[in-house]
Short mmCIF file of C-alpha atoms in Angstrom, two decimals:
data_model
loop_
_atom_site.label_atom_id
_atom_site.label_comp_id
_atom_site.label_asym_id
_atom_site.label_seq_id
_atom_site.Cartn_x
_atom_site.Cartn_y
_atom_site.Cartn_z
CA HIS L 3 203.14 0.41 52.96
CA GLY L 4 203.80 2.81 50.25
CA ARG L 5 201.65 5.39 48.44
CA LEU L 6 199.62 4.04 45.71
CA ALA L 7 200.26 5.40 42.27
CA THR L 8 197.65 6.89 40.06
CA THR L 9 197.21 5.35 36.45
CA ASP L 10 199.51 6.39 33.84
CA PHE L 11 197.66 7.38 30.59
CA LEU L 12 199.99 6.59 27.25
CA LEU L 13 199.43 8.15 23.80
CA PRO L 14 199.94 5.81 21.05
CA GLY L 15 203.09 5.12 19.82
CA GLU L 16 204.75 5.56 23.51
CA ARG L 17 206.08 2.90 25.49
CA ALA L 18 206.12 2.45 29.55
CA GLU L 19 208.92 2.30 31.31
CA ALA L 20 209.82 -1.15 33.53
CA PRO L 21 208.40 -0.49 36.81
CA LYS L 22 210.88 0.42 39.25
CA GLY L 23 210.93 -1.29 43.12
CA PRO L 24 209.41 -4.84 43.81
CA SER L 25 208.13 -7.10 40.96
CA LEU L 26 204.35 -6.26 40.25
CA GLY L 27 203.34 -10.10 41.51
CA ARG L 28 205.66 -8.75 44.84
CA ARG L 29 203.56 -5.37 44.98
CA ALA L 30 200.56 -7.70 44.82
CA GLY L 31 201.52 -9.79 47.80
CA LEU L 32 202.53 -6.49 49.48
CA LEU L 33 199.03 -4.32 48.75
CA GLY L 34 196.73 -7.07 47.67
CA ALA L 35 196.20 -7.65 43.92
CA GLY L 36 192.06 -6.59 44.07
CA LEU L 37 193.28 -3.07 45.35
CA LEU L 38 196.77 -2.74 43.02
CA GLY L 39 195.05 -3.91 40.10
CA ALA L 40 192.10 -1.72 40.55
CA ALA L 41 194.71 1.30 40.92
CA VAL L 42 197.36 0.59 38.80
CA LEU L 43 196.41 -2.08 35.97
CA GLN L 44 193.41 -1.21 33.28
CA PRO L 45 191.16 -4.26 33.18
CA PRO L 46 191.01 -6.24 30.25
CA SER L 47 188.02 -5.70 27.81
CA SER L 48 187.04 -9.29 28.40
CA VAL L 49 185.87 -8.47 32.25
CA LEU L 50 184.06 -5.39 30.93
CA ALA L 51 181.93 -7.17 28.28
CA LEU L 52 178.83 -8.59 29.08
CA THR L 53 178.36 -12.48 28.56
CA SER L 54 175.99 -13.70 26.25
CA GLU L 55 173.42 -14.27 28.78
CA GLU L 56 173.83 -10.70 30.40
CA LEU L 57 173.20 -9.38 26.77
CA HIS L 58 169.92 -11.31 26.39
CA ALA L 59 168.44 -10.25 29.80
CA ALA L 60 169.31 -6.74 29.12
CA ALA L 61 167.45 -6.74 25.46
CA LEU L 62 164.66 -8.82 26.77
CA PHE L 63 164.36 -5.68 29.47
CA LEU L 64 164.42 -3.21 26.88
CA LYS L 65 161.81 -4.43 24.69
CA ALA L 66 159.56 -5.24 27.43
CA ALA L 67 159.73 -2.29 29.59
CA PRO L 68 157.71 0.27 27.48
CA GLY L 69 154.87 -2.25 27.95
CA VAL L 70 154.87 -2.14 31.61
CA ILE L 71 152.90 0.70 33.53
CA GLY L 72 152.21 2.14 37.06
CA ILE L 73 149.05 2.12 38.42
CA THR L 74 148.05 4.71 40.98
CA ASP L 75 144.57 6.46 42.52
CA ALA L 76 144.80 9.85 41.07
CA SER L 77 142.70 10.96 44.32
CA LEU L 78 146.13 10.13 46.12
CA THR L 79 149.31 12.33 45.05
CA LYS L 80 152.53 13.58 46.35
CA GLN L 81 155.32 15.46 45.45
CA VAL L 82 158.31 13.15 43.87
CA SER L 83 161.83 14.02 43.57
CA SER L 84 163.36 13.37 40.10
CA ARG L 85 167.20 12.64 41.19
CA ALA L 86 168.70 12.76 37.88
CA ALA L 87 167.15 16.26 36.72
CA ASP L 88 167.04 17.48 40.52
CA ARG L 89 163.88 18.68 40.32
CA ALA L 90 160.58 17.97 41.31
CA ALA L 91 157.47 16.89 39.61
CA GLU L 92 154.08 16.37 40.56
CA HIS L 93 152.35 13.00 39.64
CA PRO L 94 150.68 10.31 41.66
CA ALA L 95 152.75 7.68 43.54
CA VAL L 96 152.83 4.37 41.83
CA THR L 97 151.18 1.82 44.06
CA GLY L 98 150.94 -1.29 41.89
CA SER L 99 151.76 -2.45 38.01
CA GLY L 100 150.21 -3.77 34.69
CA PHE L 101 151.36 -4.36 31.18
CA VAL L 102 149.73 -3.37 28.36
CA TRP L 103 147.00 -5.51 26.44
CA ASP L 104 146.11 -4.26 23.48
CA GLY L 105 145.78 -0.79 21.98
CA SER L 106 143.46 0.65 25.01
CA HIS L 107 143.50 -2.09 27.50
CA ILE L 108 145.75 -2.72 30.78
CA VAL L 109 146.04 -5.87 32.62
CA THR L 110 146.64 -5.97 36.07
CA ASN L 111 145.42 -7.46 39.66
CA TYR L 112 141.65 -7.17 41.18
CA HIS L 113 143.43 -6.42 44.63
CA VAL L 114 145.71 -3.56 42.91
CA VAL L 115 142.36 -1.47 41.62
CA ASP L 116 139.64 -2.82 44.18
CA ASP L 117 139.84 0.25 46.41
CA MET L 118 140.70 3.04 44.25
CA LYS L 119 138.61 5.90 43.53
CA SER L 120 140.26 7.24 40.66
CA PRO L 121 142.44 4.52 38.84
CA GLN L 122 145.09 6.00 36.60
CA VAL L 123 148.11 4.68 34.57
CA VAL L 124 151.40 5.87 34.67
CA PHE L 125 153.78 5.58 31.50
CA ILE L 126 157.79 5.98 31.86
CA THR L 127 159.16 6.89 28.72
CA LYS L 128 162.76 9.30 27.82
CA ASP L 129 162.61 12.63 26.46
CA ALA L 130 165.08 14.02 24.63
CA SER L 131 167.89 14.77 27.43
CA GLY L 132 167.46 10.73 28.42
CA GLU L 133 165.26 11.47 31.66
CA ASP L 134 162.73 10.06 32.78
CA LYS L 135 158.99 10.86 31.42
CA HIS L 136 155.86 10.27 33.44
CA SER L 137 152.46 10.34 31.23
CA SER L 138 149.53 9.76 33.21
CA PHE L 139 145.70 8.87 31.99
CA ALA L 140 142.88 8.30 33.41
CA ALA L 141 141.68 4.57 33.15
CA THR L 142 138.22 2.85 34.12
CA ILE L 143 137.57 -0.35 34.94
CA VAL L 144 135.97 -2.45 32.76
CA GLY L 145 136.06 -5.90 34.41
CA ALA L 146 137.26 -7.02 37.89
CA ASP L 147 137.35 -10.53 39.01
CA PRO L 148 138.27 -11.28 42.58
CA LEU L 149 137.70 -15.31 42.01
CA SER L 150 140.97 -14.72 39.62
CA ASP L 151 142.24 -11.63 41.04
CA ILE L 152 142.47 -10.08 37.44
CA ALA L 153 141.35 -6.61 36.51
CA VAL L 154 141.49 -4.96 33.19
CA LEU L 155 141.61 -1.24 32.78
CA GLU L 156 140.48 0.58 29.77
CA VAL L 157 142.66 3.88 28.89
CA SER L 158 141.40 7.18 28.29
CA GLY L 159 142.90 10.02 26.22
CA ASP L 160 144.63 11.66 23.30
CA SER L 161 144.18 8.23 20.56
CA LEU L 162 147.95 9.44 18.95
CA ILE L 163 149.26 9.99 22.01
CA LEU L 164 148.10 6.67 23.14
CA ALA L 165 149.09 4.97 19.82
CA GLY L 166 152.49 5.68 20.61
CA LEU L 167 152.73 4.59 23.94
CA MET L 168 150.33 1.26 24.24
CA VAL L 169 153.02 -1.19 23.50
CA PRO L 170 151.39 -4.87 23.77
CA LEU L 171 153.47 -7.63 25.46
CA GLY L 172 153.67 -10.91 23.42
CA ARG L 173 151.70 -13.84 25.34
CA GLY L 174 152.79 -17.06 25.76
CA VAL L 175 151.51 -20.58 27.08
CA SER L 176 151.62 -21.55 30.52
CA GLU L 177 150.27 -25.45 29.86
CA THR L 178 153.85 -26.10 28.47
CA LEU L 179 156.13 -24.62 31.20
CA LEU L 180 158.52 -26.67 33.46
CA PRO L 181 160.22 -26.03 36.62
CA GLY L 182 163.83 -24.93 36.37
CA GLN L 183 163.38 -22.64 33.42
CA ALA L 184 164.10 -19.20 33.48
CA VAL L 185 161.87 -16.34 34.37
CA PHE L 186 162.06 -12.63 34.68
CA ALA L 187 159.24 -10.58 36.92
CA LEU L 188 158.83 -6.65 36.10
CA GLY L 189 156.99 -4.05 37.75
CA ASN L 190 157.20 -1.17 40.27
CA PRO L 191 158.33 -2.71 43.60
CA PHE L 192 158.03 -0.90 46.56
CA GLY L 193 157.62 2.34 43.97
CA LEU L 194 160.74 2.05 42.31
CA GLU L 195 159.22 2.24 38.55
CA HIS L 196 160.78 -0.35 35.94
CA SER L 197 162.42 -3.01 38.08
CA MET L 198 163.36 -6.49 36.90
CA SER L 199 164.21 -9.49 38.44
CA ARG L 200 165.46 -12.90 37.23
CA GLY L 201 164.63 -15.84 38.49
CA VAL L 202 162.70 -19.84 37.68
CA ILE L 203 159.86 -21.59 37.91
CA SER L 204 159.80 -23.09 40.99
CA GLY L 205 156.78 -25.02 41.07
CA LEU L 206 153.49 -25.49 39.08
CA SER L 207 149.73 -26.07 39.97
CA ARG L 208 150.04 -24.58 43.23
CA THR L 209 146.84 -22.63 44.91
CA MET L 210 146.18 -19.46 46.68
CA GLN L 211 143.44 -17.86 47.87
CA SER L 212 141.42 -15.47 46.03
CA GLY L 213 139.37 -12.08 47.32
CA VAL L 214 136.49 -14.83 48.21
CA PRO L 215 136.51 -16.89 51.10
CA GLY L 216 136.35 -20.52 50.11
CA ARG L 217 137.31 -19.79 46.45
CA PRO L 218 140.87 -20.61 45.89
CA ILE L 219 142.88 -19.57 42.74
CA ARG L 220 144.39 -23.10 41.24
CA GLY L 221 147.29 -23.59 38.67
CA VAL L 222 149.68 -20.97 39.86
CA ILE L 223 153.04 -20.48 39.33
CA GLN L 224 155.56 -20.37 41.68
CA THR L 225 158.71 -18.04 41.31
CA ASP L 226 162.14 -17.44 43.13
CA ALA L 227 162.39 -14.23 41.02
CA SER L 228 162.05 -11.67 43.48
CA ILE L 229 158.76 -10.15 43.70
CA ASN L 230 157.79 -7.31 46.32
CA PRO L 231 154.77 -5.17 47.08
CA GLY L 232 153.93 -2.92 43.84
CA ASN L 233 155.11 -5.96 41.76
CA SER L 234 151.54 -6.90 41.85
CA GLY L 235 149.71 -6.88 38.44
CA GLY L 236 153.25 -6.95 36.48
CA PRO L 237 154.14 -9.44 33.75
CA LEU L 238 156.06 -12.65 34.64
CA LEU L 239 158.11 -13.08 31.25
CA ASP L 240 159.65 -16.17 29.90
CA SER L 241 163.32 -16.39 27.94
CA ASP L 242 161.36 -15.07 24.84
CA GLY L 243 160.15 -11.99 26.69
CA ASN L 244 156.49 -13.25 26.11
CA VAL L 245 153.83 -13.09 29.35
CA ILE L 246 153.26 -16.49 31.15
CA GLY L 247 151.96 -15.09 34.29
CA LEU L 248 150.68 -12.20 35.83
CA ASN L 249 152.59 -11.17 39.59
CA SER L 250 150.09 -11.28 42.26
CA ALA L 251 151.20 -12.76 46.00
CA ILE L 252 154.19 -13.58 48.29
CA LEU L 253 154.27 -16.41 50.55
CA SER L 254 156.23 -14.53 53.62
CA SER L 255 155.89 -14.02 57.21
CA THR L 256 157.50 -10.54 56.92
CA GLY L 257 155.75 -8.93 54.11
CA THR L 258 158.47 -8.72 52.02
CA PHE L 259 160.14 -11.11 49.50
CA SER L 260 161.43 -14.63 50.99
CA GLY L 261 161.37 -16.82 47.89
CA ILE L 262 158.37 -17.64 47.12
CA GLY L 263 156.21 -15.47 44.67
CA LEU L 264 152.96 -16.49 42.88
CA ALA L 265 151.86 -15.60 39.24
CA ILE L 266 148.18 -16.37 37.83
CA PRO L 267 149.08 -18.44 34.98
CA ILE L 268 148.47 -16.95 31.38
CA ASP L 269 146.33 -19.25 30.16
CA THR L 270 143.54 -18.30 32.75
CA VAL L 271 144.58 -14.38 32.48
CA LYS L 272 143.67 -14.67 28.52
CA ARG L 273 140.44 -16.50 28.91
CA ASN L 274 139.25 -14.44 31.57
CA VAL L 275 140.73 -11.10 30.08
CA GLY L 276 138.50 -11.82 27.16
CA SER L 277 135.22 -12.78 28.78
CA MET L 278 135.52 -9.53 31.15
CA ILE L 279 136.22 -6.91 27.69
CA SER L 280 133.46 -8.93 25.90
CA ASN L 281 130.92 -9.10 28.58
CA GLY L 282 132.61 -7.23 31.58
CA PHE L 283 132.83 -10.03 33.91
CA VAL L 284 133.93 -13.74 33.79
CA SER L 285 131.01 -16.05 33.15
CA ARG L 286 131.32 -19.35 34.81
CA SER L 287 129.36 -22.29 35.28
CA SER L 288 127.13 -22.40 38.30
CA LEU L 289 124.69 -24.35 40.38
CA GLY L 290 122.89 -21.53 42.26
CA VAL L 291 123.83 -22.67 45.82
CA VAL L 292 126.00 -21.55 49.07
CA LEU L 293 128.01 -23.94 50.06
CA ALA L 294 128.57 -24.10 54.08
CA PRO L 295 132.16 -23.44 55.28
CA GLU L 296 134.10 -26.43 56.59
CA TYR L 297 134.35 -25.19 59.70
CA LEU L 298 130.32 -25.59 60.22
CA THR L 299 130.16 -28.69 58.27
CA GLU L 300 132.80 -30.01 61.39
CA VAL L 301 130.60 -28.73 63.64
CA LEU L 302 127.62 -30.36 62.52
CA GLY L 303 129.27 -33.66 62.21
CA VAL L 304 129.28 -33.83 58.48
CA LYS L 305 132.20 -36.16 56.83
CA ASN L 306 133.37 -36.03 53.43
CA GLY L 307 131.19 -34.03 51.04
CA ALA L 308 129.57 -30.36 50.35
CA MET L 309 126.87 -29.16 52.19
CA VAL L 310 124.31 -26.86 50.73
CA MET L 311 123.83 -23.97 52.98
CA LYS L 312 121.37 -21.74 50.60
CA VAL L 313 119.71 -22.23 47.34
CA PHE L 314 118.70 -19.65 45.57
CA PRO L 315 115.15 -18.77 44.03
CA GLY L 316 115.17 -19.82 40.60
CA SER L 317 118.58 -21.48 40.35
CA PRO L 318 119.40 -24.54 38.67
CA ALA L 319 120.07 -26.16 42.00
CA GLN L 320 116.08 -25.55 42.89
CA GLN L 321 115.03 -26.22 39.55
CA ALA L 322 116.71 -29.93 40.25
CA GLY L 323 115.42 -30.39 43.58
CA VAL L 324 118.80 -29.95 45.62
CA GLN L 325 117.37 -28.95 49.16
CA ALA L 326 119.49 -26.17 51.37
CA MET L 327 119.77 -26.24 55.15
CA ARG L 328 116.39 -25.90 57.25
CA ARG L 329 115.22 -25.98 61.10
CA GLY L 330 115.84 -29.32 62.27
CA HIS L 331 117.83 -30.43 59.51
CA ILE L 332 120.88 -30.19 57.56
CA GLY L 333 121.39 -28.90 53.69
CA ASP L 334 121.67 -31.69 50.70
CA VAL L 335 125.46 -33.04 51.24
CA ILE L 336 127.22 -33.25 47.56
CA VAL L 337 129.42 -36.67 47.59
CA GLY L 338 129.49 -36.65 43.94
CA MET L 339 129.62 -34.45 40.56
CA ALA L 340 130.06 -35.62 36.87
CA GLY L 341 131.05 -38.94 38.25
CA LYS L 342 133.79 -38.46 40.30
CA PRO L 343 133.82 -38.48 44.43
CA VAL L 344 133.43 -35.02 46.24
CA THR L 345 134.96 -34.89 49.66
CA SER L 346 135.24 -30.87 50.05
CA THR L 347 134.20 -27.69 48.67
CA SER L 348 137.22 -27.41 46.95
CA ASP L 349 136.25 -30.38 44.29
CA VAL L 350 133.17 -28.64 43.68
CA PHE L 351 134.78 -25.82 42.58
CA ASN L 352 137.46 -28.00 40.65
CA ILE L 353 134.94 -29.47 38.42
CA LEU L 354 132.65 -26.39 37.78
CA GLU L 355 135.59 -24.83 36.73
CA THR L 356 135.92 -27.39 34.13
CA SER L 357 132.42 -27.07 33.26
CA ALA L 358 130.35 -24.82 30.91
CA PRO L 359 126.66 -22.77 31.30
CA GLY L 360 124.31 -25.34 29.69
CA ASP L 361 126.07 -28.80 30.64
CA ASP L 362 124.37 -31.04 32.25
CA LEU L 363 125.75 -32.30 35.45
CA PRO L 364 124.94 -35.65 37.31
CA LEU L 365 124.98 -34.97 41.56
CA GLN L 366 125.18 -37.57 43.88
CA ILE L 367 123.51 -36.33 47.06
CA ARG L 368 123.58 -37.10 50.25
CA ARG L 369 120.14 -36.39 51.91
CA VAL L 370 118.58 -36.69 55.79
CA SER L 371 115.56 -39.08 55.96
CA ALA L 372 112.30 -36.98 55.62
CA ASP L 373 110.96 -38.64 58.79
CA ALA L 374 111.87 -36.47 61.26
CA ASP L 375 112.46 -39.61 63.95
CA ASN L 376 114.89 -40.77 61.77
CA ASP L 377 118.61 -39.72 61.92
CA GLU L 378 119.52 -42.05 58.65
CA PHE L 379 120.56 -40.20 55.23
CA GLU L 380 119.79 -41.58 51.81
CA VAL L 381 121.34 -40.82 48.55
CA VAL L 382 119.77 -39.15 45.65
CA SER L 383 120.60 -38.84 42.43
CA VAL L 384 119.56 -35.48 40.65
CA THR L 385 120.71 -33.78 37.54
CA VAL L 386 121.18 -30.12 36.93
CA ARG L 387 121.67 -28.20 34.19
CA LEU L 388 124.33 -25.49 34.91
CA GLY L 389 123.66 -21.91 34.93
CA ALA L 390 125.80 -18.99 34.43
CA SER L 391 127.00 -16.60 37.47
CA ASN L 392 129.39 -13.77 37.10
CA SER L 393 131.91 -12.28 38.81
CA LYS L 394 129.22 -9.20 40.03
CA LEU L 395 127.59 -11.78 41.64
CA VAL L 396 129.65 -14.12 43.09
CA MET L 397 128.00 -17.61 43.76
CA THR L 398 128.63 -21.29 43.37
#
């Protein structure tokens, strides 16, 4: 093959000479249209232009990125090289994500900050030369809820500086979400700060395990937008740039993204964050009992229902006469609540989630006979006035 010539650039008014040798079509056939086009022909402006869809995604990123921050443990630092400036800058390595909630609070995942000794938030802005500038501030955990995997941080620092950095993101509504609608996940996967991936809502009302055994998180959003380690705590946005979910987990056999990401719905986030900012914890309705794990109920031959393993002294359950496991007897088995059947502990949690402290909740209980020689059960109806538990003392 002949040697490819570099592209000639013409001044205005000059005319190009007709090409010598084989025709353009012939040369394309000999050399390969893609290679020749790259070397000889200037791409048309329409090829360089972004589509309206791409422009929208780019604008969404530029608008939302200032409200997405990195979270790290200030006690763990390492030297990080700035490739663009070819220099080194000392700042903690970002290990998680979060987003600005209001003028002083950051929202992230419980599991992101659970083991941190000195939480620190990192803002990324541009300096006068256009290079990334990292601004780090100490943060205090004002609320951390393992049952919903949500935590709230309060940022400390110069109020005038923070006023320019704390850019709250808009909040959407998760109740009206539909499978198939576009979503955007922002965060710091593998420490790659201010990354964005795009996908769709793959499913709704999913369930994932919380930080408390036997207490699942419900109503979770499933997405195929790429989520990887470091994305946790970052926002999941709709096409308007509003937060509709809190990126929390993936389903994977390798530890990296395989097409299934999970996010806590914003409706849950709004409710629990408000409670944590006001009270320092999430207040939930409570019976004041510990339910037996399912493996234990299976061993004891308990079918259908949730068995009470422990009753807290002075709790609503104790005041209503609910009985726990005791030597020689299994505990009361809850088989109905609020007129709904209970077949497992999950049913109890579901009903409590829709109830409020102070509600009078009717229970149907299957109780072993008081006669030690009688293996029969009796069904007892009691009414429990629900108390309140919080994320500092997890109980049912």
